[in-house]
Coordinates of C-alpha atoms and ligand atoms in Angstrom, one line a residue:
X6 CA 128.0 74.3 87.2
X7 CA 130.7 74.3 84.8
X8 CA 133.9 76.3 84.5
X9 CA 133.7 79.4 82.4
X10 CA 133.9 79.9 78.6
X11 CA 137.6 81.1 78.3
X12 CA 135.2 84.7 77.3
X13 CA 133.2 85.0 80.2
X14 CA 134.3 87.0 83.2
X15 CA 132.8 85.9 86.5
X16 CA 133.2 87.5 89.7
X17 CA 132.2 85.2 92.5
X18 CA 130.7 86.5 95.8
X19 CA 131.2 85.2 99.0
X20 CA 127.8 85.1 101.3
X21 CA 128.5 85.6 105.1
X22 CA 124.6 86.2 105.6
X23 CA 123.9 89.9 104.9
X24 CA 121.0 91.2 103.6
X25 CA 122.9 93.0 100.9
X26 CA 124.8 90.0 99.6
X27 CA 122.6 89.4 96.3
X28 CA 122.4 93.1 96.1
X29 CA 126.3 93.0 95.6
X30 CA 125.8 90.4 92.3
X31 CA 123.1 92.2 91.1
X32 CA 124.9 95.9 91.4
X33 CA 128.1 94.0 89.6
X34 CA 125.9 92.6 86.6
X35 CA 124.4 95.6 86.2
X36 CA 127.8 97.1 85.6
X37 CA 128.3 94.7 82.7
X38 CA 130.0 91.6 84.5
X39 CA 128.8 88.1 85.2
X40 CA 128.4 87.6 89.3
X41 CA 127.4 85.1 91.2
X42 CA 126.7 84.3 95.0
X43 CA 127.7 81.4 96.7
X44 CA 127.8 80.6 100.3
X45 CA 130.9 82.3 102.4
X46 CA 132.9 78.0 103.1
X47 CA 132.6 77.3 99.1
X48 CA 135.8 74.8 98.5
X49 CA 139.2 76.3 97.1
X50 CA 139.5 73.9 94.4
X51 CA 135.1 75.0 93.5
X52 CA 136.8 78.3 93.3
X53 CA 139.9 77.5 91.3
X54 CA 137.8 75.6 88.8
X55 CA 135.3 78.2 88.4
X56 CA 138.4 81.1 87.3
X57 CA 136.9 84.2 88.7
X58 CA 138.6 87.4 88.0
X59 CA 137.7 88.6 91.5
X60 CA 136.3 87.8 94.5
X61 CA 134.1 90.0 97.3
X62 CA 133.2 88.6 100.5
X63 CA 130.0 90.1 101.7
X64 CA 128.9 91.4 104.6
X65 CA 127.3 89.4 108.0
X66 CA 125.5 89.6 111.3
X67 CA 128.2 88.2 112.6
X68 CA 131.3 88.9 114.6
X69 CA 134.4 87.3 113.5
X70 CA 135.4 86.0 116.9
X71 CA 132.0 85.1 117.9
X72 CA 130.8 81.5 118.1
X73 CA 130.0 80.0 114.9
X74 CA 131.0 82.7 113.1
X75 CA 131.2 81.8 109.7
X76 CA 135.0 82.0 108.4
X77 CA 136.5 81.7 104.8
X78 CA 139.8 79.6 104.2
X79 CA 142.8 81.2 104.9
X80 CA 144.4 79.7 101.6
X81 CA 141.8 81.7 99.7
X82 CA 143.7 84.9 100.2
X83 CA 147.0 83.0 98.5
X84 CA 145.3 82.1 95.0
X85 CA 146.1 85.2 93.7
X86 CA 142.8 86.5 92.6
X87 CA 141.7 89.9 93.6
X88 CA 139.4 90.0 96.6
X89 CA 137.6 93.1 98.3
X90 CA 136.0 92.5 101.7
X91 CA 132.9 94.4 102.3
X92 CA 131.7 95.3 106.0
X93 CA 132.1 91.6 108.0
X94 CA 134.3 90.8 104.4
X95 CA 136.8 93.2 105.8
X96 CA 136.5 92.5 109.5
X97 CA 137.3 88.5 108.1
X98 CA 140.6 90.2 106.0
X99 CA 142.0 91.4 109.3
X100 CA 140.8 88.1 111.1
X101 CA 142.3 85.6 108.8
X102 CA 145.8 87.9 107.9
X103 CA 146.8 88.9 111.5
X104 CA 144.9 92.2 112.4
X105 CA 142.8 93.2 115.2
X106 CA 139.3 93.9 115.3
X107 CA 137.5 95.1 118.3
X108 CA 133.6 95.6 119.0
X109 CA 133.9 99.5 118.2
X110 CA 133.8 102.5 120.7
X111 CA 130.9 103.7 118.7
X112 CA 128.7 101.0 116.5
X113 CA 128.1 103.4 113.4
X114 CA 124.2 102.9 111.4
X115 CA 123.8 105.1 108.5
X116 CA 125.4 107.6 107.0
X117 CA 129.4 108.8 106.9
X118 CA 131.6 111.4 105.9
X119 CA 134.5 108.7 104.7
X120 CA 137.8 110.7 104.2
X121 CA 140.1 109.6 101.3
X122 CA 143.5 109.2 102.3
X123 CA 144.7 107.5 99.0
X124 CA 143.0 107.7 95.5
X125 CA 145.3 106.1 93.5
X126 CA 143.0 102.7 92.5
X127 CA 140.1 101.7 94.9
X128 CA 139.0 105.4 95.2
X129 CA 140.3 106.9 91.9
X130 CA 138.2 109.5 90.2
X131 CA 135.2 109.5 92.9
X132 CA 135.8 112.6 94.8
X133 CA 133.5 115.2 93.3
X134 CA 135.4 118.7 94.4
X135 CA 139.2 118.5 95.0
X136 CA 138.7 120.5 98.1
X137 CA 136.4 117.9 99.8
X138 CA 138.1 114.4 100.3
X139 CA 135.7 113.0 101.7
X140 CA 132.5 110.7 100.1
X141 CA 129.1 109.8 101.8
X142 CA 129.2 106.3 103.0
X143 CA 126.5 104.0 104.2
X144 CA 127.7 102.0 107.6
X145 CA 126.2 99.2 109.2
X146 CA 128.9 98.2 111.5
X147 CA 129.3 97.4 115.4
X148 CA 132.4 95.6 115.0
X149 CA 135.8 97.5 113.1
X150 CA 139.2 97.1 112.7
X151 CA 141.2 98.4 115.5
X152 CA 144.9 97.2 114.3
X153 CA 146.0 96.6 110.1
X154 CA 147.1 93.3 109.2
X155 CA 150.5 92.9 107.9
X156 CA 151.7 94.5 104.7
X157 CA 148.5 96.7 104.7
X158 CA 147.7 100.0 105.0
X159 CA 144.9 102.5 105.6
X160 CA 143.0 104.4 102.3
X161 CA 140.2 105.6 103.8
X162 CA 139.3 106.6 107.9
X163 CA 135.7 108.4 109.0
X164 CA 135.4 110.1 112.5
X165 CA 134.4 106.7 114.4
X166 CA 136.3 104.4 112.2
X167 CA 139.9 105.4 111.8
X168 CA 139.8 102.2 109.4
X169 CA 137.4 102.4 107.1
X170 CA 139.1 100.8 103.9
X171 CA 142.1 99.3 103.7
X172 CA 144.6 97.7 101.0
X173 CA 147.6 95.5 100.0
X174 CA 148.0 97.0 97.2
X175 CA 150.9 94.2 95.8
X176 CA 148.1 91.1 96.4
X177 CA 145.5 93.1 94.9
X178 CA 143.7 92.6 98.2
X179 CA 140.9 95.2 99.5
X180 CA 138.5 96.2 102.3
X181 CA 135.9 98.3 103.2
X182 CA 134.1 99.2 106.3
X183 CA 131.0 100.3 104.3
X184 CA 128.7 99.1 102.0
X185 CA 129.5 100.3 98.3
X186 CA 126.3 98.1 97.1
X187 CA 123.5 100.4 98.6
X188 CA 122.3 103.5 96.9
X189 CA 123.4 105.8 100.2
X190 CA 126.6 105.5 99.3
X191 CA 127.1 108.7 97.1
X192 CA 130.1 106.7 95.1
X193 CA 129.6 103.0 95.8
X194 CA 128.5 102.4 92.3
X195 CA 132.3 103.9 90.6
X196 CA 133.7 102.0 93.5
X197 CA 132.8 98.4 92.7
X198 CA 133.7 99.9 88.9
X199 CA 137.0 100.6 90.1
X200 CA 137.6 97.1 91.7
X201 CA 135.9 95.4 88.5
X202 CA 138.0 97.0 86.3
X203 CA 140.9 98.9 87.3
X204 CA 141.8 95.9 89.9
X205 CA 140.3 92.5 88.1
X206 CA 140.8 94.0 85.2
X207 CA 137.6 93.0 84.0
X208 CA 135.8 94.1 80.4
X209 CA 132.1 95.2 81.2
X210 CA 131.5 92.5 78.3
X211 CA 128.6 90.5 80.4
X212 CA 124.8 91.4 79.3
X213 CA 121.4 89.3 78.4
X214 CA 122.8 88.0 75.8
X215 CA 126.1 87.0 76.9
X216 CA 124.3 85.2 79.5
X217 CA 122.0 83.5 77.1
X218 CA 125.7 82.1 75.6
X219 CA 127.3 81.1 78.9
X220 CA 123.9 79.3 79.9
X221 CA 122.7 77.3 76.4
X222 CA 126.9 75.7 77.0
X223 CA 126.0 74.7 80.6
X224 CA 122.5 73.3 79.7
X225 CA 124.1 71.2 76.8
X226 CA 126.9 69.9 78.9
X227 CA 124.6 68.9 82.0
X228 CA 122.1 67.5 80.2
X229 CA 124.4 65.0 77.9
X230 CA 122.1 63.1 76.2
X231 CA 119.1 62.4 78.1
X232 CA 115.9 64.2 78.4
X233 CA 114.4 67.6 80.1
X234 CA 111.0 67.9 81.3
X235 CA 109.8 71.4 81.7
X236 CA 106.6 72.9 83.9
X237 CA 105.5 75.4 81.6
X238 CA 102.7 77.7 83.3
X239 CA 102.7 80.0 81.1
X240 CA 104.3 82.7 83.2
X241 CA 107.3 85.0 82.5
X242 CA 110.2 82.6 84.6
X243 CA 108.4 79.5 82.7
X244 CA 108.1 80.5 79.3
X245 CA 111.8 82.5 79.0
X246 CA 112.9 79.0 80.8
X247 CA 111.3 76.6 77.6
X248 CA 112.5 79.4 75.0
X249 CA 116.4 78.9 76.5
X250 CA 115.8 75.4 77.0
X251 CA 114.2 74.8 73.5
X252 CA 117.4 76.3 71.7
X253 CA 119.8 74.3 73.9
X254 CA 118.7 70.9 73.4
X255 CA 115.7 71.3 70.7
X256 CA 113.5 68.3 70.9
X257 CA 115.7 66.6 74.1
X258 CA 113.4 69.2 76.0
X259 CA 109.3 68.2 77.1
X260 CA 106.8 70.9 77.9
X261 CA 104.0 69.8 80.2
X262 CA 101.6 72.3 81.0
X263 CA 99.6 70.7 84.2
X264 CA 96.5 72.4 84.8
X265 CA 96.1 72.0 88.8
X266 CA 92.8 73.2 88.9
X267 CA 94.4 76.4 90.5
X268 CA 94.9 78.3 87.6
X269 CA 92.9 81.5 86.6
X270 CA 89.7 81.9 84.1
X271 CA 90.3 80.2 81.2
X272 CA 94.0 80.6 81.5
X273 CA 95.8 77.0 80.7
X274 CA 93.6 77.0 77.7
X275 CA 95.2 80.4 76.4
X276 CA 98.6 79.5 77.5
X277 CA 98.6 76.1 75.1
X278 CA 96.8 77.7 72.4
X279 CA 99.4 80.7 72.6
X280 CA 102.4 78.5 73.1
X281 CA 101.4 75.6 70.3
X282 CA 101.0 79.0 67.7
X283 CA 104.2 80.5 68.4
X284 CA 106.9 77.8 69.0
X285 CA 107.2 74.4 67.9
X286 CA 108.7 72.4 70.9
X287 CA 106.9 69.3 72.2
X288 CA 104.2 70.1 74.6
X289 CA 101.8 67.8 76.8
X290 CA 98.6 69.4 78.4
X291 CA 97.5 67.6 81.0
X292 CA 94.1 68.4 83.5
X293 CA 94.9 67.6 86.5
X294 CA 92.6 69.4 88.0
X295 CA 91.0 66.6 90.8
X296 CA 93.8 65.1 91.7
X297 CA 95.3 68.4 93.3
X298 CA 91.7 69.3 94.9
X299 CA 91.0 66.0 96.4
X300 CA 95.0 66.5 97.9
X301 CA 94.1 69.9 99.2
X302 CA 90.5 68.8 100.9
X303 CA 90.2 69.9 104.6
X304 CA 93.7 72.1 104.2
X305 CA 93.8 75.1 105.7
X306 CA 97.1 76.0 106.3
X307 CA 99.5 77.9 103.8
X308 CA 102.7 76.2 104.2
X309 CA 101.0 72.5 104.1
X310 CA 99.0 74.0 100.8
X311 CA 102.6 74.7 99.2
X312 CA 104.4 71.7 100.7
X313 CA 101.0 69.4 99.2
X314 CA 101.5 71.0 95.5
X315 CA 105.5 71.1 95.5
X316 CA 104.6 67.2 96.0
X317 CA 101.7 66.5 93.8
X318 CA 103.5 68.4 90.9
X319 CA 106.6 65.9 91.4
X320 CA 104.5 63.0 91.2
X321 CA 103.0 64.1 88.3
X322 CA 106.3 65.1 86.8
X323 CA 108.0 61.6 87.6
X324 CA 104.8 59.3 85.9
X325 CA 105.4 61.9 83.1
X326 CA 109.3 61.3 82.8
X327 CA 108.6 57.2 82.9
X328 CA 106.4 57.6 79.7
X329 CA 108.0 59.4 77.7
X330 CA 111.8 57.8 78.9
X331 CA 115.6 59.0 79.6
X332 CA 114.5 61.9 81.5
X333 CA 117.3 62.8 84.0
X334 CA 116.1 66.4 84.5
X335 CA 113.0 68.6 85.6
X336 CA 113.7 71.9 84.5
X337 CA 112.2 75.1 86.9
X338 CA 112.3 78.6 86.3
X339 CA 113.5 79.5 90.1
X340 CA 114.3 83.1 90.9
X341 CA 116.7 84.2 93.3
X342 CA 113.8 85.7 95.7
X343 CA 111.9 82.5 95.6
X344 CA 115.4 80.9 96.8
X345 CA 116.0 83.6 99.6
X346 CA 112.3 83.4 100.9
X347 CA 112.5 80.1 100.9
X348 CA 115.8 78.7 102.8
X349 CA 117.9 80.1 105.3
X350 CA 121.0 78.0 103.7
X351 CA 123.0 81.1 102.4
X352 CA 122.9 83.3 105.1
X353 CA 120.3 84.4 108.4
X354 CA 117.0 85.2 106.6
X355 CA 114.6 83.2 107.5
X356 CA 111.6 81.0 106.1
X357 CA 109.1 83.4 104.9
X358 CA 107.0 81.1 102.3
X359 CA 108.1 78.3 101.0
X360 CA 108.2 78.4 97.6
X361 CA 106.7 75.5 95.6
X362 CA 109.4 75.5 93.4
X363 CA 112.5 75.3 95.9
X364 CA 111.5 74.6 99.1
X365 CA 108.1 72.6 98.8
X366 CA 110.1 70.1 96.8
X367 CA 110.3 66.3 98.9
X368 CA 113.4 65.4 99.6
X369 CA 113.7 62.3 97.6
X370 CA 113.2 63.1 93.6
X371 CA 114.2 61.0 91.3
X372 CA 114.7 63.6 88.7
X373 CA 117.7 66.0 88.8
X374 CA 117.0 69.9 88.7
X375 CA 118.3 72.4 86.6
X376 CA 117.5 75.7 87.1
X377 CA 119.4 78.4 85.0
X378 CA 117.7 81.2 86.4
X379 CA 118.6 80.9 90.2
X380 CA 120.8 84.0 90.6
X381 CA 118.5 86.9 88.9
X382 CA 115.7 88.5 89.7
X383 CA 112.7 88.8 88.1
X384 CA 113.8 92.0 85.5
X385 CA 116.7 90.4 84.8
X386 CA 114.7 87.1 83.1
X387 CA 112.6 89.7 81.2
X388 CA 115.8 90.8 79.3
X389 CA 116.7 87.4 79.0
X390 CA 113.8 86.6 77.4
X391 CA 113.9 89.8 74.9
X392 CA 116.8 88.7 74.0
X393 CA 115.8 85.4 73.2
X394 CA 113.0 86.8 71.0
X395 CA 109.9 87.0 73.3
X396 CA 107.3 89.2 72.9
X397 CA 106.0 91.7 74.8
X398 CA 102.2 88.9 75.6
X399 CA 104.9 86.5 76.9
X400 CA 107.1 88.9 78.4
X401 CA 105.1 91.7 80.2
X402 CA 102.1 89.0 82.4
X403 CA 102.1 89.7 85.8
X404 CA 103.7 87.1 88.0
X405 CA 101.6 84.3 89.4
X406 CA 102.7 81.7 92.1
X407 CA 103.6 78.1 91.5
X408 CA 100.6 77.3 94.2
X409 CA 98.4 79.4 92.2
X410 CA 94.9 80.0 93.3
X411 CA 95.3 77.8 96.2
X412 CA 97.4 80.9 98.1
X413 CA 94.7 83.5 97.3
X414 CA 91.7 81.4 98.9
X415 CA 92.5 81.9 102.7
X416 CA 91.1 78.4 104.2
X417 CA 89.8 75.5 102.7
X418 CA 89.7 75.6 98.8
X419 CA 86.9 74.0 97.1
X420 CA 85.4 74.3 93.0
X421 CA 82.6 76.8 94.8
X422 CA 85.0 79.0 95.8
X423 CA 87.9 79.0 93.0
X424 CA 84.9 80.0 90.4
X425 CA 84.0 83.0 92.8
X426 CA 87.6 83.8 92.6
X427 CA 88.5 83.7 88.6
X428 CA 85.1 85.6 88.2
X429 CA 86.1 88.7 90.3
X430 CA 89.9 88.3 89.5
X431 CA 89.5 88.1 85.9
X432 CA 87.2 91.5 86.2
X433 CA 90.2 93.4 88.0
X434 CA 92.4 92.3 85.5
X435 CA 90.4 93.4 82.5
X436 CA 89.8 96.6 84.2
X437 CA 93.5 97.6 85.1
X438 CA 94.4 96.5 81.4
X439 CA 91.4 98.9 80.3
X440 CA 92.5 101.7 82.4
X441 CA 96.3 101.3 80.8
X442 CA 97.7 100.3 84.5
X443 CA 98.4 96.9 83.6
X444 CA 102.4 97.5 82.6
X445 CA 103.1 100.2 85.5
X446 CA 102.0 97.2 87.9
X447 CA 104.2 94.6 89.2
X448 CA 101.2 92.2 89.8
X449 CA 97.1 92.8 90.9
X450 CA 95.2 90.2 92.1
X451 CA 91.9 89.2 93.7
X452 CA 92.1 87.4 97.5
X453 CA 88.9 85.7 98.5
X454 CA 88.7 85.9 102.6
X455 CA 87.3 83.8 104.5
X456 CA 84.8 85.2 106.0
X457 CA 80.7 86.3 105.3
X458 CA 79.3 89.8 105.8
X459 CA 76.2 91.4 106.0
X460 CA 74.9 93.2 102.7
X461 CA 72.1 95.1 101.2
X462 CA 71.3 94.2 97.6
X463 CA 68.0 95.1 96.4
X464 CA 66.0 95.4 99.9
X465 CA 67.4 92.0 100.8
X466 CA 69.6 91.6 103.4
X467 CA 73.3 89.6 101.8
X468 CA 75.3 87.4 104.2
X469 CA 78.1 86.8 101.6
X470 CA 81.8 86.9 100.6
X471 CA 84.4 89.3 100.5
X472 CA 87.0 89.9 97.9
X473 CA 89.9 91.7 98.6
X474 CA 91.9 94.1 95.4
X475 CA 95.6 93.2 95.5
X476 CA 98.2 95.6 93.4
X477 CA 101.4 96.7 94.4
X478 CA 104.7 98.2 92.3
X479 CA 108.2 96.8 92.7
X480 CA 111.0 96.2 90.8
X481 CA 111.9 92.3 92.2
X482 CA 109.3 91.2 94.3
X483 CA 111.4 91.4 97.6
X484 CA 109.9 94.9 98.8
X485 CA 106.9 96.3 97.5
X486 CA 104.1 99.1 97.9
X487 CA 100.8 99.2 97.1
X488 CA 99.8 100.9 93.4
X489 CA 97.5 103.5 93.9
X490 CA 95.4 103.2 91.3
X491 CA 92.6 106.1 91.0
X492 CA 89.4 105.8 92.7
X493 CA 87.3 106.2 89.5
X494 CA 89.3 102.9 88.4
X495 CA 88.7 101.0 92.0
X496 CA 85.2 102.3 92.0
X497 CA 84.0 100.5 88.6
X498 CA 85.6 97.1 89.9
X499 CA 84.0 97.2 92.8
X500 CA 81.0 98.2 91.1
X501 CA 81.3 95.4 89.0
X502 CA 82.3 92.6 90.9
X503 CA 79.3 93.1 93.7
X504 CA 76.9 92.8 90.2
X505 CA 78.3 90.4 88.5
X506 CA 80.1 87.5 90.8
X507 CA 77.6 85.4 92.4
X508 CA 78.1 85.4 96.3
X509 CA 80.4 88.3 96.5
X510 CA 78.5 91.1 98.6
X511 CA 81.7 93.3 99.8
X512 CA 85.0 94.5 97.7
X513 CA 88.2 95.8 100.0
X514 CA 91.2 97.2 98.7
X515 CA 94.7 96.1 100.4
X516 CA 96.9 99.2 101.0
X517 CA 99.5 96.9 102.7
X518 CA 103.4 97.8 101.5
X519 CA 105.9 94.6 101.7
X520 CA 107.3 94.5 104.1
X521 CA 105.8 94.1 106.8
X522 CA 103.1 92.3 104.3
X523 CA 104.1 89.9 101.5
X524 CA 102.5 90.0 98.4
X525 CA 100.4 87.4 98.6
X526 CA 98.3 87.1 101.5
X527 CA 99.7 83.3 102.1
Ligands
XMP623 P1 105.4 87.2 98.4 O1 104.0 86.8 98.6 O2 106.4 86.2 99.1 O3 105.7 87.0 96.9 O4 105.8 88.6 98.8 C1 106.8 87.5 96.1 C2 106.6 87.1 94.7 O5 106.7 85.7 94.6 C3 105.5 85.1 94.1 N1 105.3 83.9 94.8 C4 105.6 82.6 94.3 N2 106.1 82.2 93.1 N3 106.0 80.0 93.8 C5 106.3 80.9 92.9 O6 106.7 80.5 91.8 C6 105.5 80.3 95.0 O7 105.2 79.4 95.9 C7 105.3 81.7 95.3 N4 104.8 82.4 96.4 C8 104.9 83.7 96.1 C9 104.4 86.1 94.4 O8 103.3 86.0 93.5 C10 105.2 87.4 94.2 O9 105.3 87.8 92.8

């Protein structure tokens, strides 16, 4: 990563672990300024170099004084650069500036009445009736401040925390006890505003296309002079990825499109016919359909699938880079929720699936990675991408995982089985994008379960498969519901599918929100 253009405003945020952490860089961008997260022990000089106009350290599970607890650097509250500490972020204020902070009388969960005792910068212009001081907050605290570090005072107490935000108001230096970042806190969005631009002094200048600036001058000065290779599946993260890539470094950058034998009805052939008629930057197709089957023979379990594929796709991408010659990069279109789901690095989530693309990669690669897109989520690259010029057929496809078909056959996948699968799946598909459901879903799919049951088709009795109708609606992929689509709609792709794919005697539909499911079923 590279410093800043001297136009670009970051604000950096500090991850002690919470769940809300990427929430907080997302809300910020949203309000028009660049954010980033990076883990809660990043070095002073990183931070010096990187010029943010503020800082916010995030919430955490933790408790300052416990064991491991993870601590910033006390020198980062002497570089004179705004800060605001949220929840744990302002329990670590207190720690590291000599207050006091005490597992609380009463742990608060939920919602607040926060009183305002001073609305002069932090809390200026969010009361709505000059009656009422107080706000609804959203706690999520079992630890709070019981004494103010030095040279700070109180700006905000609610019945069980008689310090709820705090201030030092000469350093610029703020913390709260709640988090502004969630949607149950009636103000938090003018809040963070406040800090971003009454405090840092920031310019709500950042947007897709600002981003688009900052990331083609980080792309040119990582990549020097050598070569990029670039996975193209066709998919949203992919194709936005080639498009930036393309207009950074023009023909320094190599498209492969690797069919893996996992892809869906006749997709790789659209993708390179729809790619080679739009833009002109070199692109390889290459079947490599047997290689990745004769890997996956006998597998059964999901992780091994993903972990197999990270590593055939390396190999693949490392012969590639040897042709063709002074490649030093393999460019990936990684998400932020394919990096949470798939490390535990940043913070306390856990493992959930490990994502081809970050986690399923070996350890030893010869080729370095870039991926630009690491800190958004999945909306966020679609704006990217219309601002880069891509239409609405590139922009608007459903996402579809690295692994492919290999995480929607449960058990061993064989050609037998991936034909039943395209079959039924392409039939949902045409039939949601018939109906005029295909835009108001996130992503529909067809699972093929491993299992036989008992049918009637014709007088004869069926011992066949069963497919299983995945839709759901979300706006990043981390939670997610199921779409209810109407029962006339369901009805005709049953219908169909039990007629017209060979071997499927049974159609299920999966009502299945996320969590506690995931989206896919592997
Ligand atoms: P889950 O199943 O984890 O999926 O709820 C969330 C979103 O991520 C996609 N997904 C993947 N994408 N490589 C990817 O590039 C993967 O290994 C992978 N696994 C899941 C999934 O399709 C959904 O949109």
């Amino acid at each position: 990563m590279t410093a800043p253009t001297s136009q670009s405003e970051l604000i950096i945020v500090l991850d002690f672990g919470s769940q809300y952490s990427q929430l907080i860089a997302r809300c910020i961008r949203e309000l028009g300024v660049y954010s980033e997260l990076h883990p809660f022990n990043l070095p002073i000089d990183k931070i010096r170099e990187l010029q943010p106009k503020g800082i916010i350290l995030s919430g955490g599970p933790a408790s300052v004084y416990g064991k491991n607890a993870p601590h910033s650097s006390k020198e980062l509250f002497e570089i004179g650069i705004p800060i605001l500490g949220i929840c744990y972020g302002l329990q670590m204020i207190a720690f590291q500036l000599g207050g006091q902070v005490d597992t609380s009388v009463k742990r608060e969960y939920g919602r607040a009445d926060m009183f305002i005792d001073d609305d002069s910068d932090l809390f200026a212009d969010i009361q709505e009736d000059d009656q009422n001081p107080t706000i609804n907050v959203w706690m999520s605290h079992g630890d709070a401040i019981s004494r103010l570090p030095r040279n700070f005072e109180r700006i905000a107490h609610t019945k069980n925390s008689p310090i709820c935000a705090i201030r030092n108001k000469e350093r610029k230096i703020f913390g709260v006890q709640f988090h502004p970042e969630v949607v149950h806190t009636s103000k938090g969005k003018e809040i963070l505003q406040n800090f971003l631009f009454k405090i840092c002094g920031c310019k709500s200048e950042w947007n897709a296309g600002s981003f688009v600036e900052r990331k083609l001058e980080e792309i040119r000065s990582t990549v020097g002079k050598e070569k990029v290779i670039c996975a193209l599946s066709g998919g949203v993260d992919s194709s936005v990825l080639a498009v930036l890539l393309h207009k950074a470094i023009d023909k320094q950058l190599y498209c492969i499109h690797i069919n893996n034998g996992l892809m869906r009805k006749g997709e790789s052939e659209k993708v390179v016919k729809l790619y080679r008629n739009t833009y002109h930057f070199n692109l390889d197709y290459l079947d490599a359909t047997d290689f990745f089957l004769k890997k996956l023979k006998g597998v059964i379990d999901p992780e091994k699938k993903r972990r197999i594929i990270g590593k055939a796709f390396i190999e693949i991408f490392e012969g590639e880079a040897k042709k063709i010659g002074n490649v030093g990069f393999l460019a990936q279109g990684t998400l932020y929720p394919d990096v949470i789901e798939s490390t535990s690095f940043r913070g306390p989530s856990h493992t959930i699936k490990t994502h081809h693309n970050v986690g399923g990669l070996p350890a030893k690669m010869n080729l370095k990675l870039i991926e630009p897109f690491r800190e958004l989520f999945k909306d966020e690259v679609r704006n990217v991408g219309r601002t880069l010029g891509l239409t609405d057929e590139f922009i608007n496809r459903h996402p579809f995982p690295g692994p492919g078909l290999a995480v929607r056959i449960l058990g061993e996948i064989t050609k037998e089985k991936l034909e039943v699968l395209r079959e039924a799946d392409d039939i949902f598909i045409e039939e949601i994008q018939n109906a005029g459901l295909y835009n108001t879903i996130w992503q529909a799919f067809a699972v093929l379960l491993p299992v036989h049951t008992v049918g009637v088709m014709g007088d004869q009795r069926t011992y066949e498969n069963v497919i299983a109708l995945r839709a759901v609606t979300s706006l990043d992929g981390m939670t997610a519901d199921w779409a209810q689509i109407p029962p006339e709609v369901l009805y005709k792709i049953s219908n169909r599918i039990v007629n017209e794919v060979r071997g499927v005697n049974r159609v299920v539909y999966d009502i299945s929100s996320k969590p506690p499911s995931t989206i896919e079923w592997e």
